[in-house]
Amino acid sequence: ADDKIKSIALDVCLRLQLQTSEVCSNLIDFNFPTVAYIVKYSNIDSRTLCSLFMEFNFCNVKNANYNWTLEIDSDGEAVTAPKSEIPTKNGNELKVLHITDLHYDPLYTPGSLAECDEPQCCQRDVEFIESTKAAGYWGDYRDCDAPWHMLDDAFAQIKAEHTKIDYIYQTGDVVDHMVWGTSVEKNTESLKKVNTRLAEIFPDVPIYPCIGNHEPHPLNLFSPGDVPDGVNTRWLYEQLYEQWSTWLPADTKNTILEGGYYTVSPRVGFRVIALNNNDCYTSNWWLFYDGTNKIPQLQWLHDTLLAAEKAGEYVHILTHIPTGDSTCWSVWAREFNRLVERFRNTISGIFNGHSHKDEMHLYYSANGHAVAVAWNGGALTTYSDRNPNYRLYHVEDESMQVVDHETWIFNLTEANSHGDSKSPNWFKEYEFAAEFTTNLSPAGIDKLLEEMAENPNKLRTLWRYIVTSADPKLNAGCDRACLLGVICRIATTVSTQKTRCEYLRAKLSIALDNENIVTGSTAAPSTSSSPAATTSEGGDTSTEKPGGNGAVSKSISLNFLFVAVLFAVLYNV
């Protein structure tokens, strides 16, 4: 029966020409045991299943297991104003390095085919490749991940350029996008190689990592602890605890083995909390097994924040997925937002990755006041249409607030023109305070968004940095839909709550209309010199493809479709 079901799924995949036979077959084989287990032992109903797939609003979830609320301490003060306190930058700040989404590809081959039919390229067919289709030495703007020599060059650049680094945050996705070729052994080897090298390059710097959705095999699947070994993720947590123990104390072991999360206090008055927020990822099929098994980590977060508040500690929270992403389950994101609002005076910063965008997200209270900022580190991989980048935060050493940050990149086109004869020319792309505002408090960022809604050119500048000034993106430009998406994405931290997003979009629309009146144009101006530019790179969370970012939609949406087919067959839909 299992073989018949898989055969039907494979036939559908091939008839719809979703992917190559190898990719279809492998992803179905990888996902089938988990899906079969969930279908057999879960009590999820079809209406709830419908609501979780892309958060379809018309499904009207009535299952209490998928619409719960956390018990939150009620002693906090009501929010009556935006969080506006921000220290003045004085040059004595701590320096925090943020690297994310390395996506190391052990099979990357310079000169190989960079335009292929699979979700990831640049790995094979070296002979007889046209020069325009050949993978560059330092990486490629197309659907290709990072070669080891590029990552190693990035680590060396950071070490040489930044002599003072107090902490390093690594917010997940070490493993590459070859989602049909993962295995426990391959993923483990990639994680070990990267973590070992980081420990060698930065022997005296504490490193605080968290888990990305690409770390497990199969991709995206993070199981509860009480399921059989054949479908359990415990192997990953055991591996990561062993590797992370270089930097983390022994008292983090229990929560890492339980679910891949932990807390540590690097210094008196400061605490780091690293979450495994793949719990919210709607491509994590274990979400369909039992919605309530996502409560314990969030309740632990609440208890840890409450203890930090009582101890007078300031907290940085590390996650992989931005909570406003369209594939972060809105119930999980909603409850996380409630925690951010309640503990806004304890939380000094939130740091994430996943989107491959050098961006930020602003959290608002239920009554509309800005209460926290999440900073996204972009990506070291070039997948897709990105220049590699990393961030360095300037953090005030008492309140632990970010008072500035700088992003460093190299231009991939220029680097590849020299091949292996010259290392990439890393340079500081911008400093946030110098380019936009010296007030990086939630209130300051909210004010900046208002200014950008009134002045689209300022938003266009931000968009350029979001896409790391990558040549393909600059050539395509950012049209009206793109700009509206950019400002909406920043102001969205729960995908189903768009109040602030819609306000800013309406304001920006008026400014864009006024631009057209002044220029006499009938179409929204583009950041590109090409009048035909129509990209929607802004990443409006209302239209974003499965996977949480355009860069990985090619592989994740495919995975999403496969499992949808399997569920349909198993449920005899």
Coordinates of C-alpha atoms in Angstrom, one line a residue:
A1 CA 0.0 0.0 0.0
D2 CA 2.8 2.4 0.8
D3 CA 4.5 1.8 -2.5
K4 CA 1.2 2.4 -4.3
I5 CA 0.7 5.7 -2.5
K6 CA 4.2 6.8 -3.3
S7 CA 3.8 5.8 -6.9
I8 CA 0.7 7.9 -7.2
A9 CA 2.5 10.9 -5.7
L10 CA 5.4 10.4 -8.0
D11 CA 3.1 10.2 -11.0
V12 CA 1.4 13.4 -10.0
C13 CA 4.7 15.2 -9.5
L14 CA 6.0 14.1 -12.9
R15 CA 2.8 14.7 -14.8
L16 CA 2.7 18.3 -13.4
Q17 CA 6.4 18.6 -14.3
L18 CA 7.0 19.9 -10.8
Q19 CA 10.6 18.7 -10.7
T20 CA 12.9 16.0 -12.1
S21 CA 12.3 12.4 -11.4
E22 CA 15.2 12.2 -9.0
V23 CA 14.0 15.2 -6.9
C24 CA 10.4 14.1 -6.9
S25 CA 11.3 10.5 -5.9
N26 CA 13.7 11.4 -3.2
L27 CA 11.5 14.0 -1.5
I28 CA 8.6 11.7 -1.5
D29 CA 10.7 8.9 0.0
F30 CA 12.2 11.3 2.6
N31 CA 8.8 12.6 3.8
F32 CA 6.6 9.6 3.5
P33 CA 7.5 7.9 6.9
T34 CA 6.7 11.1 8.8
V35 CA 3.5 11.9 6.9
A36 CA 2.3 8.3 7.3
Y37 CA 2.9 8.4 11.0
I38 CA 1.1 11.7 11.5
V39 CA -1.9 10.5 9.5
K40 CA -2.1 7.3 11.5
Y41 CA -1.7 8.9 15.0
S42 CA -2.9 12.5 14.7
N43 CA -6.5 13.6 15.4
I44 CA -6.3 16.6 13.2
D45 CA -9.4 17.4 11.2
S46 CA -9.6 18.4 7.6
R47 CA -10.7 22.0 8.5
T48 CA -7.6 22.5 10.7
L49 CA -5.4 20.9 8.0
C50 CA -6.8 23.3 5.5
S51 CA -6.2 26.3 7.8
L52 CA -2.5 25.4 8.3
F53 CA -1.8 25.0 4.6
M54 CA -1.0 28.6 3.8
E55 CA -3.2 29.8 6.6
F56 CA -6.4 29.8 4.6
N57 CA -8.8 32.1 6.3
F58 CA -11.9 30.5 5.0
C59 CA -11.3 27.3 7.0
N60 CA -12.4 28.7 10.3
V61 CA -10.4 26.7 12.8
K62 CA -12.5 25.5 15.8
N63 CA -10.0 22.9 17.1
A64 CA -8.8 24.2 20.5
N65 CA -5.5 22.3 20.0
Y66 CA -4.7 24.8 17.2
N67 CA -6.1 28.0 18.7
W68 CA -4.6 28.2 22.2
T69 CA -3.2 31.1 24.3
L70 CA -0.3 31.2 26.7
E71 CA -0.6 31.9 30.4
I72 CA 1.2 35.2 30.7
D73 CA 2.1 37.0 33.9
S74 CA -0.3 39.9 34.5
D75 CA 2.0 42.2 36.5
G76 CA 3.3 44.1 33.5
E77 CA 2.4 47.7 33.0
A78 CA -0.1 48.6 30.2
V79 CA 1.5 49.9 27.0
T80 CA 0.7 53.7 26.8
A81 CA 3.5 54.8 24.5
P82 CA 6.1 53.4 22.1
K83 CA 9.3 52.2 23.6
S84 CA 11.6 55.2 22.9
E85 CA 14.5 55.1 25.3
I86 CA 17.8 54.7 23.4
P87 CA 21.4 55.4 24.7
T88 CA 23.7 57.7 22.8
K89 CA 26.4 56.0 20.8
N90 CA 29.8 56.8 22.4
G91 CA 32.3 54.5 20.8
N92 CA 32.5 52.2 23.8
E93 CA 29.8 49.8 22.6
L94 CA 30.1 46.0 22.5
K95 CA 30.5 44.6 19.1
V96 CA 28.2 41.7 18.1
L97 CA 28.8 39.8 14.9
H98 CA 25.7 38.4 13.2
I99 CA 26.1 35.7 10.5
T100 CA 23.3 33.6 9.2
D101 CA 22.1 31.3 6.3
L102 CA 25.6 30.1 5.3
H103 CA 24.1 27.2 3.3
Y104 CA 27.5 25.5 2.8
D105 CA 27.5 23.4 -0.4
P106 CA 30.2 20.6 -0.2
L107 CA 29.6 19.8 -3.9
Y108 CA 29.9 23.3 -5.3
T109 CA 32.1 23.2 -8.4
P110 CA 33.3 26.4 -10.1
G111 CA 32.6 26.2 -13.8
S112 CA 29.7 23.8 -13.4
L113 CA 26.2 24.3 -14.7
A114 CA 24.6 27.2 -12.9
E115 CA 21.2 26.9 -14.7
C116 CA 19.7 23.6 -14.1
D117 CA 16.3 21.9 -13.5
E118 CA 16.8 21.1 -9.9
P119 CA 16.3 23.4 -6.9
Q120 CA 20.0 23.8 -6.5
C121 CA 22.7 24.1 -9.2
C122 CA 26.5 24.7 -9.6
Q123 CA 27.4 21.1 -8.7
R124 CA 27.9 19.1 -12.0
D125 CA 28.3 19.1 -15.8
V126 CA 31.6 21.0 -15.9
E127 CA 32.4 20.1 -19.5
F128 CA 30.9 21.9 -22.5
I129 CA 29.3 24.6 -20.4
E130 CA 28.7 28.0 -22.1
S131 CA 30.5 30.6 -20.2
T132 CA 27.3 32.5 -19.4
K133 CA 25.9 29.4 -17.7
A134 CA 29.0 28.4 -15.8
A135 CA 29.2 28.8 -12.0
G136 CA 31.5 31.5 -10.8
Y137 CA 34.5 30.8 -8.6
W138 CA 33.3 32.6 -5.5
G139 CA 29.6 31.7 -5.9
D140 CA 26.8 32.5 -8.3
Y141 CA 23.7 34.7 -8.3
R142 CA 21.6 31.9 -9.6
D143 CA 20.2 29.0 -7.5
C144 CA 23.6 28.0 -6.0
D145 CA 24.9 27.9 -2.5
A146 CA 28.2 28.8 -0.9
P147 CA 31.5 27.0 -1.8
W148 CA 33.7 26.3 1.2
H149 CA 36.5 28.7 0.0
M150 CA 34.0 31.6 0.0
L151 CA 32.8 30.9 3.5
D152 CA 36.4 30.5 4.7
D153 CA 37.3 33.8 3.0
A154 CA 34.4 35.5 4.8
F155 CA 35.6 34.2 8.2
A156 CA 39.1 35.4 7.5
Q157 CA 37.8 38.8 6.4
I158 CA 35.8 39.1 9.6
K159 CA 38.8 38.1 11.7
A160 CA 41.2 40.6 10.0
E161 CA 38.8 43.5 9.7
H162 CA 37.1 43.4 13.2
T163 CA 39.6 43.1 15.9
K164 CA 37.0 43.6 18.6
I165 CA 34.1 41.1 18.6
D166 CA 32.4 40.4 21.9
Y167 CA 29.8 37.9 20.8
I168 CA 28.8 36.1 17.6
Y169 CA 25.2 35.2 16.8
Q170 CA 24.7 32.5 14.2
T171 CA 21.0 32.2 13.4
G172 CA 20.7 29.0 11.5
D173 CA 20.7 27.3 8.1
V174 CA 24.2 25.9 7.8
V175 CA 23.1 23.1 5.4
D176 CA 22.6 23.7 1.7
H177 CA 19.5 23.8 -0.5
M178 CA 20.1 20.3 -2.0
V179 CA 16.9 19.2 -0.3
W180 CA 16.6 16.0 -2.3
G181 CA 20.1 14.9 -1.3
T182 CA 20.1 15.4 2.5
S183 CA 21.0 12.6 4.9
V184 CA 21.9 12.4 8.6
E185 CA 25.5 11.8 7.7
K186 CA 25.8 14.7 5.2
N187 CA 24.0 17.2 7.3
T188 CA 26.1 16.3 10.3
E189 CA 29.3 16.6 8.4
S190 CA 28.3 20.1 7.1
L191 CA 27.4 21.3 10.6
K192 CA 30.6 19.9 12.1
K193 CA 32.8 21.5 9.4
V194 CA 31.3 25.0 9.9
N195 CA 31.2 24.8 13.7
T196 CA 34.7 23.5 13.9
R197 CA 36.0 26.3 11.6
L198 CA 34.2 29.0 13.6
A199 CA 35.8 27.7 16.8
E200 CA 39.2 27.7 15.2
I201 CA 38.9 31.2 13.7
F202 CA 37.3 32.8 16.8
P203 CA 38.7 30.8 19.7
D204 CA 38.1 33.5 22.3
V205 CA 34.7 34.7 21.2
P206 CA 31.5 33.2 22.6
I207 CA 29.3 32.0 19.8
Y208 CA 25.6 31.6 20.2
P209 CA 23.9 29.6 17.5
C210 CA 20.3 28.6 16.8
I211 CA 18.7 26.0 14.4
G212 CA 17.6 26.7 10.9
N213 CA 14.9 24.8 9.0
H214 CA 17.6 23.2 6.7
E215 CA 19.5 21.5 9.5
P216 CA 17.3 18.3 9.9
H217 CA 16.9 15.3 7.5
P218 CA 14.4 15.4 6.0
L219 CA 14.2 19.2 5.5
N220 CA 12.0 21.2 7.9
L221 CA 10.9 18.3 10.1
F222 CA 11.3 18.8 13.9
S223 CA 9.5 16.1 15.8
P224 CA 8.2 15.9 19.3
G225 CA 10.3 13.7 21.6
D226 CA 7.8 10.9 22.1
V227 CA 7.8 9.4 18.6
P228 CA 9.8 6.4 17.3
D229 CA 13.5 6.8 16.2
G230 CA 12.7 6.4 12.5
V231 CA 10.9 9.7 12.5
N232 CA 12.5 11.4 15.5
T233 CA 14.7 14.5 15.4
R234 CA 16.6 13.7 18.5
W235 CA 19.8 12.8 16.5
L236 CA 20.0 16.4 15.4
Y237 CA 19.7 17.8 18.9
E238 CA 22.3 15.4 20.2
Q239 CA 24.7 16.4 17.4
L240 CA 24.2 20.1 18.0
Y241 CA 24.6 19.8 21.7
E242 CA 27.9 18.0 21.2
Q243 CA 29.1 20.6 18.7
W244 CA 27.7 23.7 20.6
S245 CA 29.2 22.5 23.9
T246 CA 32.4 24.3 22.8
W247 CA 30.6 27.6 23.6
L248 CA 27.6 26.6 25.9
P249 CA 27.6 25.5 29.5
A250 CA 26.4 22.1 30.6
D251 CA 23.1 23.4 32.0
T252 CA 21.9 24.0 28.4
K253 CA 21.8 20.3 27.7
N254 CA 18.3 19.4 28.8
T255 CA 16.5 22.0 26.7
I256 CA 18.7 21.5 23.6
L257 CA 18.0 17.7 23.7
E258 CA 14.4 18.4 24.4
G259 CA 13.8 20.8 21.5
G260 CA 16.9 22.6 20.3
Y261 CA 16.6 25.8 22.5
Y262 CA 18.6 27.2 25.4
T263 CA 19.4 30.2 27.5
V264 CA 22.8 31.5 28.8
S265 CA 24.0 34.5 30.7
P266 CA 27.3 35.7 29.1
R267 CA 27.7 38.5 31.8
V268 CA 25.9 39.9 34.8
G269 CA 22.7 41.6 33.8
F270 CA 22.6 40.1 30.3
R271 CA 20.9 37.0 28.9
V272 CA 20.8 35.3 25.5
I273 CA 17.7 33.1 24.7
A274 CA 18.1 31.0 21.5
L275 CA 14.8 29.5 20.3
N276 CA 14.0 26.8 17.8
N277 CA 11.2 28.6 16.2
N278 CA 10.9 26.1 13.4
D279 CA 8.0 25.1 15.7
C280 CA 6.0 27.8 13.9
Y281 CA 7.0 26.7 10.4
T282 CA 4.0 25.4 8.4
S283 CA 6.3 23.3 6.3
N284 CA 7.2 21.4 9.5
W285 CA 4.7 18.6 9.2
W286 CA 4.8 17.8 12.9
L287 CA 2.7 20.9 13.3
F288 CA -0.2 18.8 11.9
Y289 CA 0.5 16.1 14.5
D290 CA -0.5 18.1 17.6
G291 CA -0.7 21.9 17.8
T292 CA -0.3 21.8 21.6
N293 CA 3.2 20.4 21.5
K294 CA 4.3 23.9 20.4
I295 CA 3.3 25.3 23.7
P296 CA 6.1 24.1 26.1
Q297 CA 8.9 26.0 24.4
L298 CA 6.9 29.3 24.4
Q299 CA 5.9 28.7 28.0
W300 CA 9.5 28.2 28.8
L301 CA 10.3 31.4 27.0
H302 CA 7.7 33.2 29.2
D303 CA 9.2 31.7 32.4
T304 CA 12.7 32.6 31.3
L305 CA 11.8 36.2 30.5
L306 CA 9.9 36.5 33.8
A307 CA 12.9 35.3 35.7
A308 CA 15.1 37.7 33.7
E309 CA 12.8 40.6 34.5
K310 CA 12.9 39.8 38.2
A311 CA 16.7 39.6 38.1
G312 CA 17.0 42.9 36.3
E313 CA 18.5 41.3 33.2
Y314 CA 18.3 42.5 29.6
V315 CA 17.7 39.9 27.0
H316 CA 18.6 39.2 23.3
I317 CA 16.4 36.6 21.6
L318 CA 17.7 34.6 18.7
T319 CA 15.4 32.9 16.2
H320 CA 15.7 31.6 12.7
I321 CA 12.4 32.5 11.1
P322 CA 10.9 36.1 11.2
T323 CA 7.5 35.7 13.0
G324 CA 5.8 37.8 10.4
D325 CA 6.7 35.4 7.6
S326 CA 3.7 34.0 5.8
T327 CA 4.9 30.5 6.7
C328 CA 5.2 31.1 10.5
W329 CA 2.0 29.8 12.0
S330 CA 0.0 32.8 13.0
V331 CA -1.1 31.3 16.4
W332 CA 2.5 30.8 17.4
A333 CA 3.5 34.2 16.1
R334 CA 0.6 35.8 17.9
E335 CA 1.6 34.4 21.2
F336 CA 5.2 35.3 20.7
N337 CA 4.1 38.8 20.0
R338 CA 2.1 38.9 23.3
L339 CA 5.3 37.9 25.1
V340 CA 7.3 40.6 23.3
E341 CA 4.7 43.2 24.4
R342 CA 4.6 41.9 28.0
F343 CA 8.4 41.8 28.4
R344 CA 9.2 44.8 26.1
N345 CA 11.3 46.4 28.8
T346 CA 13.4 43.3 29.3
I347 CA 13.9 42.4 25.6
S348 CA 16.6 44.6 24.1
G349 CA 16.8 43.0 20.7
I350 CA 15.6 40.1 18.6
F351 CA 17.8 38.6 15.9
N352 CA 16.9 36.3 13.0
G353 CA 17.7 35.1 9.5
H354 CA 15.9 32.8 7.0
S355 CA 14.8 35.4 4.5
H356 CA 18.2 36.1 3.0
K357 CA 17.3 39.7 3.3
D358 CA 19.3 42.4 5.1
E359 CA 16.1 43.7 6.8
M360 CA 14.3 44.5 10.1
H361 CA 10.8 43.9 11.6
L362 CA 9.0 46.1 14.0
Y363 CA 6.8 44.7 16.8
Y364 CA 3.7 46.6 17.9
S365 CA 1.5 46.2 21.0
A366 CA -2.1 45.3 20.7
N367 CA -3.0 49.0 20.8
G368 CA -0.5 50.0 18.1
H369 CA 2.6 51.2 19.9
A370 CA 6.1 50.1 18.7
V371 CA 7.7 47.9 21.4
A372 CA 10.6 45.9 19.8
V373 CA 12.8 45.6 16.7
A374 CA 13.9 42.3 15.1
W375 CA 17.2 42.6 13.1
N376 CA 17.8 40.2 10.2
G377 CA 21.4 39.3 9.3
G378 CA 20.7 38.6 5.6
A379 CA 22.8 35.7 4.4
L380 CA 26.3 34.5 3.6
T381 CA 25.0 32.4 0.7
T382 CA 24.3 33.9 -2.7
Y383 CA 21.1 31.9 -3.1
S384 CA 19.5 33.5 -4.9
D385 CA 20.5 36.9 -6.4
R386 CA 22.4 38.1 -3.3
N387 CA 25.8 39.4 -2.5
P388 CA 27.2 37.6 0.5
N389 CA 26.9 39.7 3.7
Y390 CA 27.3 39.8 7.4
R391 CA 26.3 42.4 10.1
L392 CA 28.1 43.9 13.0
Y393 CA 26.0 45.5 15.7
H394 CA 27.1 48.3 18.1
V395 CA 25.4 47.4 21.4
E396 CA 25.3 49.7 24.4
D397 CA 26.9 47.7 27.2
E398 CA 24.3 48.3 30.0
S399 CA 20.8 48.3 28.3
M400 CA 22.2 46.0 25.6
Q401 CA 20.3 47.9 22.9
V402 CA 21.5 48.1 19.4
V403 CA 22.6 51.7 18.7
D404 CA 23.9 51.1 15.2
H405 CA 24.8 48.4 12.9
E406 CA 26.9 48.0 9.8
T407 CA 26.6 45.6 6.9
W408 CA 29.6 44.2 5.0
I409 CA 29.4 42.7 1.5
F410 CA 31.4 42.0 -1.6
N411 CA 30.2 42.3 -5.2
L412 CA 30.0 38.8 -6.7
T413 CA 30.3 39.9 -10.3
E414 CA 33.5 41.8 -9.6
A415 CA 34.9 38.9 -7.4
N416 CA 34.2 36.3 -10.0
S417 CA 35.9 38.4 -12.7
H418 CA 39.2 37.7 -11.0
G419 CA 38.5 34.0 -10.4
D420 CA 40.8 32.4 -7.9
S421 CA 43.6 34.9 -8.5
K422 CA 42.3 37.4 -6.0
S423 CA 40.2 37.3 -2.9
P424 CA 36.9 39.2 -2.9
N425 CA 36.9 42.9 -2.1
W426 CA 34.8 43.0 1.1
F427 CA 33.6 46.5 1.9
K428 CA 31.2 48.3 4.3
E429 CA 28.0 48.7 2.4
Y430 CA 26.4 51.0 4.9
E431 CA 26.0 52.1 8.5
F432 CA 22.4 52.3 9.6
A433 CA 22.7 55.4 11.8
A434 CA 24.6 57.4 9.2
E435 CA 22.2 56.4 6.4
F436 CA 18.8 56.5 8.1
T437 CA 18.5 57.5 11.8
T438 CA 20.5 57.5 15.0
N439 CA 17.4 56.5 16.9
L440 CA 17.2 52.7 16.6
S441 CA 14.6 52.4 19.4
P442 CA 11.2 50.9 18.4
A443 CA 9.8 54.4 18.4
G444 CA 12.7 55.7 16.2
I445 CA 12.2 52.9 13.7
D446 CA 8.5 53.5 13.6
K447 CA 9.2 57.2 12.9
L448 CA 11.6 56.1 10.1
L449 CA 8.8 54.0 8.5
E450 CA 6.5 57.0 8.6
E451 CA 9.2 59.0 6.8
M452 CA 9.8 56.3 4.2
A453 CA 6.0 56.1 3.5
E454 CA 6.2 59.9 2.8
N455 CA 9.5 59.8 0.9
P456 CA 9.7 56.7 -1.4
N457 CA 13.3 57.5 -2.4
K458 CA 14.4 56.8 1.2
L459 CA 12.5 53.5 1.0
R460 CA 14.2 52.7 -2.3
T461 CA 17.6 53.2 -0.6
L462 CA 16.6 50.7 2.1
W463 CA 15.4 48.2 -0.5
R464 CA 18.8 48.4 -2.2
Y465 CA 20.4 47.4 1.1
I466 CA 17.8 44.7 1.8
V467 CA 18.9 42.9 -1.5
T468 CA 22.6 43.6 -0.6
S469 CA 23.1 45.7 -3.8
A470 CA 23.1 42.5 -5.8
D471 CA 23.5 43.2 -9.6
P472 CA 20.5 41.1 -10.7
K473 CA 18.2 42.8 -8.2
L474 CA 19.5 46.3 -9.1
N475 CA 19.0 45.6 -12.8
A476 CA 15.4 44.5 -12.2
G477 CA 14.6 47.3 -9.8
C478 CA 11.8 47.7 -7.3
D479 CA 8.5 48.8 -8.7
R480 CA 5.4 50.1 -6.9
A481 CA 4.2 46.6 -5.7
C482 CA 7.7 45.9 -4.5
L483 CA 7.9 49.1 -2.4
L484 CA 4.5 48.4 -0.9
G485 CA 5.7 44.9 -0.1
V486 CA 8.9 46.2 1.6
I487 CA 7.1 48.6 4.0
C488 CA 4.4 46.1 4.8
R489 CA 6.9 43.3 5.5
I490 CA 8.8 45.5 8.0
A491 CA 5.6 46.3 9.9
T492 CA 4.2 42.7 10.0
T493 CA 5.1 40.3 12.8
V494 CA 2.0 38.2 12.6
S495 CA 1.0 37.3 9.0
T496 CA -2.7 37.6 9.7
Q497 CA -2.4 41.0 11.5
K498 CA -1.9 43.8 9.0
T499 CA -3.2 46.9 10.7
R500 CA 0.1 48.9 10.7
C501 CA 1.1 47.4 7.3
E502 CA -2.1 48.7 5.7
Y503 CA -1.8 52.1 7.2
L504 CA 1.8 52.5 5.9
R505 CA 0.9 51.1 2.5
A506 CA -2.0 53.6 2.1
K507 CA 0.3 56.4 3.1
L508 CA 3.1 55.2 0.7
S509 CA 0.5 54.8 -2.1
I510 CA -0.4 58.5 -1.8
A511 CA 3.3 59.5 -2.0
L512 CA 3.8 57.3 -5.1
D513 CA 0.8 58.8 -6.7
N514 CA 2.1 62.3 -6.0
E515 CA 5.4 61.3 -7.6
N516 CA 3.6 60.3 -10.8
I517 CA 1.8 63.6 -10.9
V518 CA 5.0 65.5 -10.6
T519 CA 6.8 63.4 -13.2
G520 CA 3.7 63.1 -15.4
S521 CA 4.1 59.3 -15.3
T522 CA 1.3 56.9 -15.5
A523 CA 3.2 54.1 -13.7
A524 CA 5.1 53.9 -10.5
P525 CA 8.8 54.8 -10.8
S526 CA 11.3 52.0 -10.5
T527 CA 14.7 52.0 -8.8
S528 CA 16.0 50.5 -12.1
S529 CA 16.8 52.4 -15.2
S530 CA 14.7 49.9 -17.0
P531 CA 11.1 51.0 -17.4
A532 CA 10.0 47.4 -17.7
A533 CA 11.1 46.4 -14.2
T534 CA 8.2 44.7 -12.4
T535 CA 9.8 42.6 -9.7
S536 CA 8.1 42.3 -6.4
E537 CA 11.1 41.5 -4.3
G538 CA 9.7 43.5 -1.4
G539 CA 8.4 40.3 0.0
D540 CA 4.9 41.3 1.0
T541 CA 3.9 38.7 3.4
S542 CA 0.4 38.5 2.0
T543 CA 1.7 37.1 -1.3
E544 CA 5.0 35.4 -0.4
K545 CA 5.6 32.0 -1.7
P546 CA 5.9 28.9 0.6
G547 CA 9.3 28.7 2.2
G548 CA 9.3 32.2 3.7
N549 CA 11.6 33.9 1.2
G550 CA 11.8 34.1 -2.6
A551 CA 15.3 32.6 -2.5
V552 CA 14.2 29.2 -1.3
S553 CA 10.6 29.0 -2.7
K554 CA 11.8 26.8 -5.6
S555 CA 12.7 24.0 -3.2
I556 CA 10.3 24.5 -0.4
S557 CA 7.1 25.0 -2.4
L558 CA 7.9 21.7 -4.1
N559 CA 8.2 20.0 -0.8
F560 CA 5.0 21.6 0.3
L561 CA 3.1 20.3 -2.8
F562 CA 4.5 16.8 -2.4
V563 CA 3.3 16.4 1.2
A564 CA 0.0 17.9 0.3
V565 CA -0.4 15.2 -2.3
L566 CA 0.6 12.5 0.2
F567 CA -1.9 13.8 2.8
A568 CA -4.6 13.9 0.2
V569 CA -4.0 10.3 -0.9
L570 CA -3.7 9.0 2.7
Y571 CA -6.9 10.8 3.7
N572 CA -8.6 9.5 0.5
V573 CA -9.5 13.0 -0.4

